[in-house]
Amino acid sequence: MIRWVAAAVALTAAVAAAALEVPFLGGRVNDLAGLLSDGFEAQLGSELEALEQETGAQVAVLTVPSLEGDPIEDFSMRVAETWKLGGERADNGILVVIARDERLVRIEVGYGLEGALTDVESGRIISGLMTPRFRAGDFDGGVGAAIDAIAARVRGEPIELPEGRPRNAPEGGLSGLLTLALVALFGLPFINAALATRGPAGWILYLMLAPFFFIVPTVFAGTLAGGIAALAWLLVFPILRAVWPKASRSPGRRSMGGRGGIPWVGGTSWRGGGGSFGGGFSGGGGSFGGGGATGGW
């Protein structure tokens, strides 16, 4: 039984560790993918600093070389929650994330600015102002145009944006299949063990597996999928256990039929790329709730 619990804990920890590491907040502009010119970075950092002094809103830009399989919505939310852009009560932070290899963009909007910068406007900023310039290789121009529009909305100024709909992340179907494959590969033996083990030991396995059913779908298909999977596990397992043939339950522990452990998968450490400007910058304790939009080029 102890081996089962240890294996479940190790598996859950390994999946969690595989999630992309949140980079250090080095300034208002963090160009880890090296997409922006140094001169533009410095100019943009100064503009964002002036915007904060004028309105109190904190806007930051992050570019990364790759998401390494993470949905950009999940990664940007982790970054936003870690950096805590915006005031603690005002929640007036905005994060712009650009993933170079996946060719994806995410605008994450804090609670306090969701009325000023709507999801539709965020999507049009991406599809109308950023995407055309990015496709032409003009990352400075695309980011600059987006920040100008965002700053205008933060100030309460009207903006004219082209009609458009943000492109959905292309990994959706593949992520769902990958999630099912991982659950089938790693989860089924533990599910069977939890159902087949008598007494408190089976219920302990049941509780230990709940994080697994949340983390795996979250990493590959988003937090909503993770929440649904975890809730389904918590509700369905007691029913399955009640109808599971009691004769198939073993009082002792079972061997997994092999030797060796589960390897630890570490997160990515951010190195190299572009620099960041605006030293001494830190978040003010703001909160985010998933407002914003995703698009790509």
PDB file of C-alpha atoms in Angstrom:
ATOM      1  CA  MET A   1       0.000   0.000   0.000  1.00  0.00           C
ATOM      2  CA  ILE A   2       2.801   2.402   0.882  1.00  0.00           C
ATOM      3  CA  ARG A   3       4.328   1.785  -2.543  1.00  0.00           C
ATOM      4  CA  TRP A   4       1.039   2.658  -4.250  1.00  0.00           C
ATOM      5  CA  VAL A   5       0.717   5.908  -2.293  1.00  0.00           C
ATOM      6  CA  ALA A   6       4.351   6.835  -2.917  1.00  0.00           C
ATOM      7  CA  ALA A   7       3.973   6.146  -6.632  1.00  0.00           C
ATOM      8  CA  ALA A   8       0.787   8.231  -6.827  1.00  0.00           C
ATOM      9  CA  VAL A   9       2.496  11.138  -5.046  1.00  0.00           C
ATOM     10  CA  ALA A  10       5.553  10.877  -7.300  1.00  0.00           C
ATOM     11  CA  LEU A  11       3.410  10.783 -10.440  1.00  0.00           C
ATOM     12  CA  THR A  12       1.407  13.829  -9.379  1.00  0.00           C
ATOM     13  CA  ALA A  13       4.566  15.719  -8.478  1.00  0.00           C
ATOM     14  CA  ALA A  14       6.189  14.820 -11.787  1.00  0.00           C
ATOM     15  CA  VAL A  15       3.224  16.106 -13.806  1.00  0.00           C
ATOM     16  CA  ALA A  16       3.148  19.325 -11.780  1.00  0.00           C
ATOM     17  CA  ALA A  17       6.888  19.815 -12.225  1.00  0.00           C
ATOM     18  CA  ALA A  18       6.531  19.381 -15.985  1.00  0.00           C
ATOM     19  CA  ALA A  19       4.521  22.601 -16.170  1.00  0.00           C
ATOM     20  CA  LEU A  20       6.509  25.511 -17.586  1.00  0.00           C
ATOM     21  CA  GLU A  21       8.323  27.479 -14.920  1.00  0.00           C
ATOM     22  CA  VAL A  22       7.205  31.074 -14.280  1.00  0.00           C
ATOM     23  CA  PRO A  23      10.101  33.379 -15.160  1.00  0.00           C
ATOM     24  CA  PHE A  24      11.444  36.080 -12.866  1.00  0.00           C
ATOM     25  CA  LEU A  25       9.789  39.480 -13.200  1.00  0.00           C
ATOM     26  CA  GLY A  26      12.755  41.520 -14.357  1.00  0.00           C
ATOM     27  CA  GLY A  27      10.879  44.597 -15.507  1.00  0.00           C
ATOM     28  CA  ARG A  28       7.859  45.794 -17.423  1.00  0.00           C
ATOM     29  CA  VAL A  29       9.257  44.245 -20.615  1.00  0.00           C
ATOM     30  CA  ASN A  30      10.675  40.711 -20.400  1.00  0.00           C
ATOM     31  CA  ASP A  31      11.810  39.625 -23.857  1.00  0.00           C
ATOM     32  CA  LEU A  32      13.068  36.107 -23.159  1.00  0.00           C
ATOM     33  CA  ALA A  33      12.493  35.051 -26.774  1.00  0.00           C
ATOM     34  CA  GLY A  34      14.581  37.889 -28.193  1.00  0.00           C
ATOM     35  CA  LEU A  35      11.815  39.174 -30.459  1.00  0.00           C
ATOM     36  CA  LEU A  36      12.145  42.885 -29.695  1.00  0.00           C
ATOM     37  CA  SER A  37      14.924  45.336 -30.462  1.00  0.00           C
ATOM     38  CA  ASP A  38      16.833  46.804 -27.519  1.00  0.00           C
ATOM     39  CA  GLY A  39      15.851  50.348 -28.405  1.00  0.00           C
ATOM     40  CA  PHE A  40      12.171  49.461 -28.564  1.00  0.00           C
ATOM     41  CA  GLU A  41      12.354  47.592 -25.247  1.00  0.00           C
ATOM     42  CA  ALA A  42      13.740  50.654 -23.510  1.00  0.00           C
ATOM     43  CA  GLN A  43      11.141  52.923 -25.097  1.00  0.00           C
ATOM     44  CA  LEU A  44       8.282  50.567 -24.248  1.00  0.00           C
ATOM     45  CA  GLY A  45       9.465  50.196 -20.664  1.00  0.00           C
ATOM     46  CA  SER A  46       9.439  53.972 -20.248  1.00  0.00           C
ATOM     47  CA  GLU A  47       5.956  54.236 -21.759  1.00  0.00           C
ATOM     48  CA  LEU A  48       4.571  51.575 -19.424  1.00  0.00           C
ATOM     49  CA  GLU A  49       6.193  53.260 -16.437  1.00  0.00           C
ATOM     50  CA  ALA A  50       4.576  56.563 -17.421  1.00  0.00           C
ATOM     51  CA  LEU A  51       1.215  54.799 -17.833  1.00  0.00           C
ATOM     52  CA  GLU A  52       1.469  53.402 -14.312  1.00  0.00           C
ATOM     53  CA  GLN A  53       2.344  56.801 -12.872  1.00  0.00           C
ATOM     54  CA  GLU A  54      -0.626  58.335 -14.683  1.00  0.00           C
ATOM     55  CA  THR A  55      -3.302  55.699 -14.057  1.00  0.00           C
ATOM     56  CA  GLY A  56      -1.925  53.298 -11.446  1.00  0.00           C
ATOM     57  CA  ALA A  57      -2.338  50.374 -13.861  1.00  0.00           C
ATOM     58  CA  GLN A  58       0.549  47.958 -14.274  1.00  0.00           C
ATOM     59  CA  VAL A  59       1.085  46.528 -17.752  1.00  0.00           C
ATOM     60  CA  ALA A  60       3.839  44.021 -18.504  1.00  0.00           C
ATOM     61  CA  VAL A  61       5.008  42.206 -21.633  1.00  0.00           C
ATOM     62  CA  LEU A  62       6.533  38.725 -21.640  1.00  0.00           C
ATOM     63  CA  THR A  63       7.901  36.818 -24.626  1.00  0.00           C
ATOM     64  CA  VAL A  64       9.008  33.191 -24.281  1.00  0.00           C
ATOM     65  CA  PRO A  65      10.734  30.891 -26.782  1.00  0.00           C
ATOM     66  CA  SER A  66       8.261  28.045 -26.253  1.00  0.00           C
ATOM     67  CA  LEU A  67       5.358  26.952 -24.064  1.00  0.00           C
ATOM     68  CA  GLU A  68       6.688  23.375 -24.107  1.00  0.00           C
ATOM     69  CA  GLY A  69       3.205  21.895 -24.347  1.00  0.00           C
ATOM     70  CA  ASP A  70       1.483  24.185 -21.860  1.00  0.00           C
ATOM     71  CA  PRO A  71      -1.765  25.867 -22.964  1.00  0.00           C
ATOM     72  CA  ILE A  72      -0.936  29.550 -23.195  1.00  0.00           C
ATOM     73  CA  GLU A  73      -3.989  30.436 -21.085  1.00  0.00           C
ATOM     74  CA  ASP A  74      -2.733  28.332 -18.195  1.00  0.00           C
ATOM     75  CA  PHE A  75       0.828  29.607 -18.459  1.00  0.00           C
ATOM     76  CA  SER A  76      -0.187  33.270 -18.668  1.00  0.00           C
ATOM     77  CA  MET A  77      -2.501  32.853 -15.676  1.00  0.00           C
ATOM     78  CA  ARG A  78       0.304  31.301 -13.637  1.00  0.00           C
ATOM     79  CA  VAL A  79       2.557  34.197 -14.582  1.00  0.00           C
ATOM     80  CA  ALA A  80      -0.125  36.768 -13.756  1.00  0.00           C
ATOM     81  CA  GLU A  81      -0.867  35.165 -10.397  1.00  0.00           C
ATOM     82  CA  THR A  82       2.840  34.986  -9.562  1.00  0.00           C
ATOM     83  CA  TRP A  83       3.741  38.490 -10.702  1.00  0.00           C
ATOM     84  CA  LYS A  84       0.584  40.007  -9.171  1.00  0.00           C
ATOM     85  CA  LEU A  85       0.398  42.930 -11.561  1.00  0.00           C
ATOM     86  CA  GLY A  86      -1.856  45.807 -10.533  1.00  0.00           C
ATOM     87  CA  GLY A  87      -2.907  47.184  -7.177  1.00  0.00           C
ATOM     88  CA  GLU A  88      -3.991  44.838  -4.423  1.00  0.00           C
ATOM     89  CA  ARG A  89      -7.501  46.261  -4.336  1.00  0.00           C
ATOM     90  CA  ALA A  90      -7.674  47.856  -7.779  1.00  0.00           C
ATOM     91  CA  ASP A  91      -6.646  44.644  -9.592  1.00  0.00           C
ATOM     92  CA  ASN A  92      -5.638  46.856 -12.509  1.00  0.00           C
ATOM     93  CA  GLY A  93      -2.959  44.743 -14.131  1.00  0.00           C
ATOM     94  CA  ILE A  94      -2.559  43.546 -17.719  1.00  0.00           C
ATOM     95  CA  LEU A  95      -0.129  40.940 -19.009  1.00  0.00           C
ATOM     96  CA  VAL A  96       0.738  40.390 -22.666  1.00  0.00           C
ATOM     97  CA  VAL A  97       2.352  36.999 -23.343  1.00  0.00           C
ATOM     98  CA  ILE A  98       3.891  36.047 -26.697  1.00  0.00           C
ATOM     99  CA  ALA A  99       5.030  32.476 -27.388  1.00  0.00           C
ATOM    100  CA  ARG A 100       7.475  32.475 -30.304  1.00  0.00           C
ATOM    101  CA  ASP A 101       7.544  28.823 -31.387  1.00  0.00           C
ATOM    102  CA  GLU A 102       3.785  28.259 -31.006  1.00  0.00           C
ATOM    103  CA  ARG A 103       3.064  31.644 -32.643  1.00  0.00           C
ATOM    104  CA  LEU A 104       0.500  32.439 -29.965  1.00  0.00           C
ATOM    105  CA  VAL A 105      -0.440  35.597 -28.094  1.00  0.00           C
ATOM    106  CA  ARG A 106      -2.397  35.993 -24.878  1.00  0.00           C
ATOM    107  CA  ILE A 107      -3.675  39.206 -23.284  1.00  0.00           C
ATOM    108  CA  GLU A 108      -4.504  38.604 -19.611  1.00  0.00           C
ATOM    109  CA  VAL A 109      -6.666  41.290 -18.006  1.00  0.00           C
ATOM    110  CA  GLY A 110      -6.998  41.858 -14.255  1.00  0.00           C
ATOM    111  CA  TYR A 111     -10.372  41.942 -12.544  1.00  0.00           C
ATOM    112  CA  GLY A 112     -10.378  45.712 -12.205  1.00  0.00           C
ATOM    113  CA  LEU A 113      -9.850  46.384 -15.913  1.00  0.00           C
ATOM    114  CA  GLU A 114     -12.195  43.792 -17.416  1.00  0.00           C
ATOM    115  CA  GLY A 115     -14.796  46.510 -17.953  1.00  0.00           C
ATOM    116  CA  ALA A 116     -12.320  48.894 -19.577  1.00  0.00           C
ATOM    117  CA  LEU A 117     -10.689  46.278 -21.807  1.00  0.00           C
ATOM    118  CA  THR A 118     -13.237  43.637 -22.752  1.00  0.00           C
ATOM    119  CA  ASP A 119     -12.491  40.164 -24.067  1.00  0.00           C
ATOM    120  CA  VAL A 120     -13.749  41.192 -27.501  1.00  0.00           C
ATOM    121  CA  GLU A 121     -11.456  44.221 -27.588  1.00  0.00           C
ATOM    122  CA  SER A 122      -8.513  42.122 -26.453  1.00  0.00           C
ATOM    123  CA  GLY A 123      -9.209  39.673 -29.263  1.00  0.00           C
ATOM    124  CA  ARG A 124      -9.395  42.447 -31.838  1.00  0.00           C
ATOM    125  CA  ILE A 125      -6.156  43.960 -30.598  1.00  0.00           C
ATOM    126  CA  ILE A 126      -4.481  40.618 -31.219  1.00  0.00           C
ATOM    127  CA  SER A 127      -6.111  39.783 -34.553  1.00  0.00           C
ATOM    128  CA  GLY A 128      -6.174  43.309 -35.975  1.00  0.00           C
ATOM    129  CA  LEU A 129      -3.053  44.987 -34.610  1.00  0.00           C
ATOM    130  CA  MET A 130      -0.596  42.261 -33.668  1.00  0.00           C
ATOM    131  CA  THR A 131      -1.199  39.350 -36.044  1.00  0.00           C
ATOM    132  CA  PRO A 132      -0.652  41.223 -39.358  1.00  0.00           C
ATOM    133  CA  ARG A 133       2.565  42.814 -38.110  1.00  0.00           C
ATOM    134  CA  PHE A 134       3.871  39.609 -36.559  1.00  0.00           C
ATOM    135  CA  ARG A 135       3.318  37.737 -39.826  1.00  0.00           C
ATOM    136  CA  ALA A 136       5.452  40.379 -41.525  1.00  0.00           C
ATOM    137  CA  GLY A 137       8.177  39.953 -38.913  1.00  0.00           C
ATOM    138  CA  ASP A 138       7.498  43.337 -37.302  1.00  0.00           C
ATOM    139  CA  PHE A 139       7.304  42.397 -33.628  1.00  0.00           C
ATOM    140  CA  ASP A 140       8.223  45.884 -32.435  1.00  0.00           C
ATOM    141  CA  GLY A 141       5.363  47.348 -34.449  1.00  0.00           C
ATOM    142  CA  GLY A 142       2.851  44.718 -33.359  1.00  0.00           C
ATOM    143  CA  VAL A 143       3.625  45.017 -29.677  1.00  0.00           C
ATOM    144  CA  GLY A 144       3.767  48.803 -29.897  1.00  0.00           C
ATOM    145  CA  ALA A 145       0.364  49.047 -31.589  1.00  0.00           C
ATOM    146  CA  ALA A 146      -1.154  46.671 -29.034  1.00  0.00           C
ATOM    147  CA  ILE A 147       0.247  48.587 -26.068  1.00  0.00           C
ATOM    148  CA  ASP A 148      -0.985  51.891 -27.529  1.00  0.00           C
ATOM    149  CA  ALA A 149      -4.510  50.457 -27.774  1.00  0.00           C
ATOM    150  CA  ILE A 150      -4.337  48.913 -24.301  1.00  0.00           C
ATOM    151  CA  ALA A 151      -3.079  52.180 -22.800  1.00  0.00           C
ATOM    152  CA  ALA A 152      -5.927  54.085 -24.446  1.00  0.00           C
ATOM    153  CA  ARG A 153      -8.523  51.761 -22.932  1.00  0.00           C
ATOM    154  CA  VAL A 154      -6.853  51.963 -19.519  1.00  0.00           C
ATOM    155  CA  ARG A 155      -7.181  55.748 -19.729  1.00  0.00           C
ATOM    156  CA  GLY A 156     -10.821  55.367 -20.724  1.00  0.00           C
ATOM    157  CA  GLU A 157     -10.270  56.601 -24.259  1.00  0.00           C
ATOM    158  CA  PRO A 158     -12.231  55.092 -27.167  1.00  0.00           C
ATOM    159  CA  ILE A 159     -10.331  53.117 -29.771  1.00  0.00           C
ATOM    160  CA  GLU A 160     -11.182  51.865 -33.232  1.00  0.00           C
ATOM    161  CA  LEU A 161     -10.269  48.252 -33.790  1.00  0.00           C
ATOM    162  CA  PRO A 162     -10.728  46.078 -36.873  1.00  0.00           C
ATOM    163  CA  GLU A 163     -13.360  43.394 -36.698  1.00  0.00           C
ATOM    164  CA  GLY A 164     -11.992  39.976 -35.990  1.00  0.00           C
ATOM    165  CA  ARG A 165     -12.172  36.921 -33.855  1.00  0.00           C
ATOM    166  CA  PRO A 166      -9.178  35.642 -31.923  1.00  0.00           C
ATOM    167  CA  ARG A 167      -7.819  32.362 -33.193  1.00  0.00           C
ATOM    168  CA  ASN A 168      -8.221  29.514 -30.770  1.00  0.00           C
ATOM    169  CA  ALA A 169      -5.120  27.701 -29.627  1.00  0.00           C
ATOM    170  CA  PRO A 170      -4.540  24.907 -32.125  1.00  0.00           C
ATOM    171  CA  GLU A 171      -3.627  22.290 -29.538  1.00  0.00           C
ATOM    172  CA  GLY A 172      -7.157  21.759 -28.282  1.00  0.00           C
ATOM    173  CA  GLY A 173      -8.018  18.436 -29.892  1.00  0.00           C
ATOM    174  CA  LEU A 174      -4.519  17.054 -29.518  1.00  0.00           C
ATOM    175  CA  SER A 175      -4.455  18.104 -25.858  1.00  0.00           C
ATOM    176  CA  GLY A 176      -7.672  16.226 -25.178  1.00  0.00           C
ATOM    177  CA  LEU A 177      -6.349  13.045 -26.786  1.00  0.00           C
ATOM    178  CA  LEU A 178      -3.050  13.380 -24.953  1.00  0.00           C
ATOM    179  CA  THR A 179      -4.871  13.822 -21.655  1.00  0.00           C
ATOM    180  CA  LEU A 180      -6.939  10.679 -22.240  1.00  0.00           C
ATOM    181  CA  ALA A 181      -3.817   8.748 -23.197  1.00  0.00           C
ATOM    182  CA  LEU A 182      -1.962   9.828 -20.054  1.00  0.00           C
ATOM    183  CA  VAL A 183      -4.895   9.031 -17.801  1.00  0.00           C
ATOM    184  CA  ALA A 184      -5.239   5.625 -19.428  1.00  0.00           C
ATOM    185  CA  LEU A 185      -1.515   4.905 -19.264  1.00  0.00           C
ATOM    186  CA  PHE A 186      -0.788   6.083 -15.737  1.00  0.00           C
ATOM    187  CA  GLY A 187      -4.175   6.361 -14.099  1.00  0.00           C
ATOM    188  CA  LEU A 188      -5.868   3.036 -14.811  1.00  0.00           C
ATOM    189  CA  PRO A 189      -3.485   0.895 -12.725  1.00  0.00           C
ATOM    190  CA  PHE A 190      -3.985   3.209  -9.744  1.00  0.00           C
ATOM    191  CA  ILE A 191      -7.751   3.333 -10.270  1.00  0.00           C
ATOM    192  CA  ASN A 192      -7.880  -0.444 -10.352  1.00  0.00           C
ATOM    193  CA  ALA A 193      -5.760  -0.625  -7.200  1.00  0.00           C
ATOM    194  CA  ALA A 194      -8.005   1.849  -5.376  1.00  0.00           C
ATOM    195  CA  LEU A 195     -11.099  -0.136  -6.331  1.00  0.00           C
ATOM    196  CA  ALA A 196      -9.570  -3.505  -5.536  1.00  0.00           C
ATOM    197  CA  THR A 197      -8.021  -2.614  -2.160  1.00  0.00           C
ATOM    198  CA  ARG A 198     -10.219  -3.210   0.872  1.00  0.00           C
ATOM    199  CA  GLY A 199     -10.748  -0.905   3.819  1.00  0.00           C
ATOM    200  CA  PRO A 200      -9.220   2.522   4.489  1.00  0.00           C
ATOM    201  CA  ALA A 201      -6.268   1.847   2.195  1.00  0.00           C
ATOM    202  CA  GLY A 202      -8.507   2.045  -0.875  1.00  0.00           C
ATOM    203  CA  TRP A 203     -10.014   5.320   0.282  1.00  0.00           C
ATOM    204  CA  ILE A 204      -6.549   6.757   0.895  1.00  0.00           C
ATOM    205  CA  LEU A 205      -5.617   5.937  -2.694  1.00  0.00           C
ATOM    206  CA  TYR A 206      -8.883   7.560  -3.799  1.00  0.00           C
ATOM    207  CA  LEU A 207      -7.923  10.819  -2.090  1.00  0.00           C
ATOM    208  CA  MET A 208      -4.337  10.654  -3.308  1.00  0.00           C
ATOM    209  CA  LEU A 209      -5.507  10.322  -6.922  1.00  0.00           C
ATOM    210  CA  ALA A 210      -7.686  13.453  -6.819  1.00  0.00           C
ATOM    211  CA  PRO A 211      -4.733  15.819  -7.495  1.00  0.00           C
ATOM    212  CA  PHE A 212      -3.660  13.570 -10.391  1.00  0.00           C
ATOM    213  CA  PHE A 213      -7.061  13.913 -12.057  1.00  0.00           C
ATOM    214  CA  PHE A 214      -6.885  17.688 -11.651  1.00  0.00           C
ATOM    215  CA  ILE A 215      -3.266  18.325 -12.643  1.00  0.00           C
ATOM    216  CA  VAL A 216      -2.968  16.129 -15.750  1.00  0.00           C
ATOM    217  CA  PRO A 217      -6.010  17.570 -17.598  1.00  0.00           C
ATOM    218  CA  THR A 218      -5.097  21.089 -16.409  1.00  0.00           C
ATOM    219  CA  VAL A 219      -1.582  20.894 -17.830  1.00  0.00           C
ATOM    220  CA  PHE A 220      -2.706  19.575 -21.219  1.00  0.00           C
ATOM    221  CA  ALA A 221      -6.277  20.866 -21.660  1.00  0.00           C
ATOM    222  CA  GLY A 222      -6.818  23.773 -19.254  1.00  0.00           C
ATOM    223  CA  THR A 223      -8.109  24.394 -15.751  1.00  0.00           C
ATOM    224  CA  LEU A 224     -11.755  23.811 -16.673  1.00  0.00           C
ATOM    225  CA  ALA A 225     -10.923  20.305 -17.894  1.00  0.00           C
ATOM    226  CA  GLY A 226      -8.925  19.689 -14.729  1.00  0.00           C
ATOM    227  CA  GLY A 227     -11.761  20.798 -12.495  1.00  0.00           C
ATOM    228  CA  ILE A 228     -14.297  18.658 -14.332  1.00  0.00           C
ATOM    229  CA  ALA A 229     -12.030  15.592 -14.243  1.00  0.00           C
ATOM    230  CA  ALA A 230     -11.282  15.964 -10.530  1.00  0.00           C
ATOM    231  CA  LEU A 231     -14.950  16.480  -9.679  1.00  0.00           C
ATOM    232  CA  ALA A 232     -15.935  13.463 -11.778  1.00  0.00           C
ATOM    233  CA  TRP A 233     -13.370  11.338  -9.961  1.00  0.00           C
ATOM    234  CA  LEU A 234     -14.558  12.469  -6.530  1.00  0.00           C
ATOM    235  CA  LEU A 235     -18.191  11.737  -7.404  1.00  0.00           C
ATOM    236  CA  VAL A 236     -17.864   8.592  -9.515  1.00  0.00           C
ATOM    237  CA  PHE A 237     -15.336   6.606  -7.471  1.00  0.00           C
ATOM    238  CA  PRO A 238     -17.624   6.006  -4.452  1.00  0.00           C
ATOM    239  CA  ILE A 239     -20.284   4.693  -6.842  1.00  0.00           C
ATOM    240  CA  LEU A 240     -17.834   2.412  -8.624  1.00  0.00           C
ATOM    241  CA  ARG A 241     -16.475   1.166  -5.318  1.00  0.00           C
ATOM    242  CA  ALA A 242     -19.966   0.309  -4.129  1.00  0.00           C
ATOM    243  CA  VAL A 243     -20.699  -1.827  -7.188  1.00  0.00           C
ATOM    244  CA  TRP A 244     -17.190  -3.216  -7.719  1.00  0.00           C
ATOM    245  CA  PRO A 245     -17.114  -6.982  -7.218  1.00  0.00           C
ATOM    246  CA  LYS A 246     -15.976  -7.494  -3.656  1.00  0.00           C
ATOM    247  CA  ALA A 247     -14.316 -10.777  -4.579  1.00  0.00           C
ATOM    248  CA  SER A 248     -11.826  -8.893  -6.709  1.00  0.00           C
ATOM    249  CA  ARG A 249     -10.611  -6.801  -3.801  1.00  0.00           C
ATOM    250  CA  SER A 250      -7.358  -7.874  -2.240  1.00  0.00           C
ATOM    251  CA  PRO A 251      -6.500  -7.262   1.409  1.00  0.00           C
ATOM    252  CA  GLY A 252      -2.860  -6.730   0.717  1.00  0.00           C
ATOM    253  CA  ARG A 253      -0.749  -4.752  -1.667  1.00  0.00           C
ATOM    254  CA  ARG A 254      -0.138  -5.746  -5.262  1.00  0.00           C
ATOM    255  CA  SER A 255       3.041  -5.629  -7.222  1.00  0.00           C
ATOM    256  CA  MET A 256       3.154  -3.357 -10.253  1.00  0.00           C
ATOM    257  CA  GLY A 257       5.071  -6.076 -12.075  1.00  0.00           C
ATOM    258  CA  GLY A 258       8.198  -4.061 -12.636  1.00  0.00           C
ATOM    259  CA  ARG A 259      11.039  -2.345 -10.907  1.00  0.00           C
ATOM    260  CA  GLY A 260      12.290   1.170 -11.005  1.00  0.00           C
ATOM    261  CA  GLY A 261      10.871   4.495 -10.057  1.00  0.00           C
ATOM    262  CA  ILE A 262       9.103   7.301 -11.797  1.00  0.00           C
ATOM    263  CA  PRO A 263      11.617   9.869 -13.059  1.00  0.00           C
ATOM    264  CA  TRP A 264      11.389  13.440 -11.871  1.00  0.00           C
ATOM    265  CA  VAL A 265      10.634  15.880 -14.634  1.00  0.00           C
ATOM    266  CA  GLY A 266      11.947  19.315 -13.850  1.00  0.00           C
ATOM    267  CA  GLY A 267      10.576  22.595 -15.087  1.00  0.00           C
ATOM    268  CA  THR A 268      12.365  24.763 -17.607  1.00  0.00           C
ATOM    269  CA  SER A 269      14.773  27.377 -16.308  1.00  0.00           C
ATOM    270  CA  TRP A 270      14.719  30.620 -18.250  1.00  0.00           C
ATOM    271  CA  ARG A 271      18.070  31.654 -19.648  1.00  0.00           C
ATOM    272  CA  GLY A 272      19.303  33.913 -22.365  1.00  0.00           C
ATOM    273  CA  GLY A 273      17.067  35.731 -24.797  1.00  0.00           C
ATOM    274  CA  GLY A 274      16.463  39.438 -24.575  1.00  0.00           C
ATOM    275  CA  GLY A 275      16.807  41.594 -21.562  1.00  0.00           C
ATOM    276  CA  SER A 276      14.327  43.537 -19.500  1.00  0.00           C
ATOM    277  CA  PHE A 277      14.095  47.243 -18.866  1.00  0.00           C
ATOM    278  CA  GLY A 278      12.687  49.168 -15.957  1.00  0.00           C
ATOM    279  CA  GLY A 279      14.636  47.657 -13.042  1.00  0.00           C
ATOM    280  CA  GLY A 280      13.085  47.671  -9.608  1.00  0.00           C
ATOM    281  CA  PHE A 281       9.613  46.939 -10.960  1.00  0.00           C
ATOM    282  CA  SER A 282       7.377  44.597  -8.980  1.00  0.00           C
ATOM    283  CA  GLY A 283       3.704  43.706  -8.893  1.00  0.00           C
ATOM    284  CA  GLY A 284       1.362  45.432  -6.497  1.00  0.00           C
ATOM    285  CA  GLY A 285      -0.730  42.450  -5.395  1.00  0.00           C
ATOM    286  CA  GLY A 286      -3.360  42.472  -8.135  1.00  0.00           C
ATOM    287  CA  SER A 287      -5.601  39.529  -9.032  1.00  0.00           C
ATOM    288  CA  PHE A 288      -6.703  38.000 -12.324  1.00  0.00           C
ATOM    289  CA  GLY A 289      -9.773  35.963 -13.196  1.00  0.00           C
ATOM    290  CA  GLY A 290      -9.179  34.775 -16.745  1.00  0.00           C
ATOM    291  CA  GLY A 291     -10.376  37.853 -18.622  1.00  0.00           C
ATOM    292  CA  GLY A 292      -8.690  38.563 -21.938  1.00  0.00           C
ATOM    293  CA  ALA A 293      -8.187  36.762 -25.235  1.00  0.00           C
ATOM    294  CA  THR A 294      -5.909  34.399 -27.130  1.00  0.00           C
ATOM    295  CA  GLY A 295      -4.821  34.595 -30.744  1.00  0.00           C
ATOM    296  CA  GLY A 296      -2.007  33.648 -33.051  1.00  0.00           C
ATOM    297  CA  TRP A 297      -0.163  34.377 -36.222  1.00  0.00           C
TER     298      TRP A 297
END
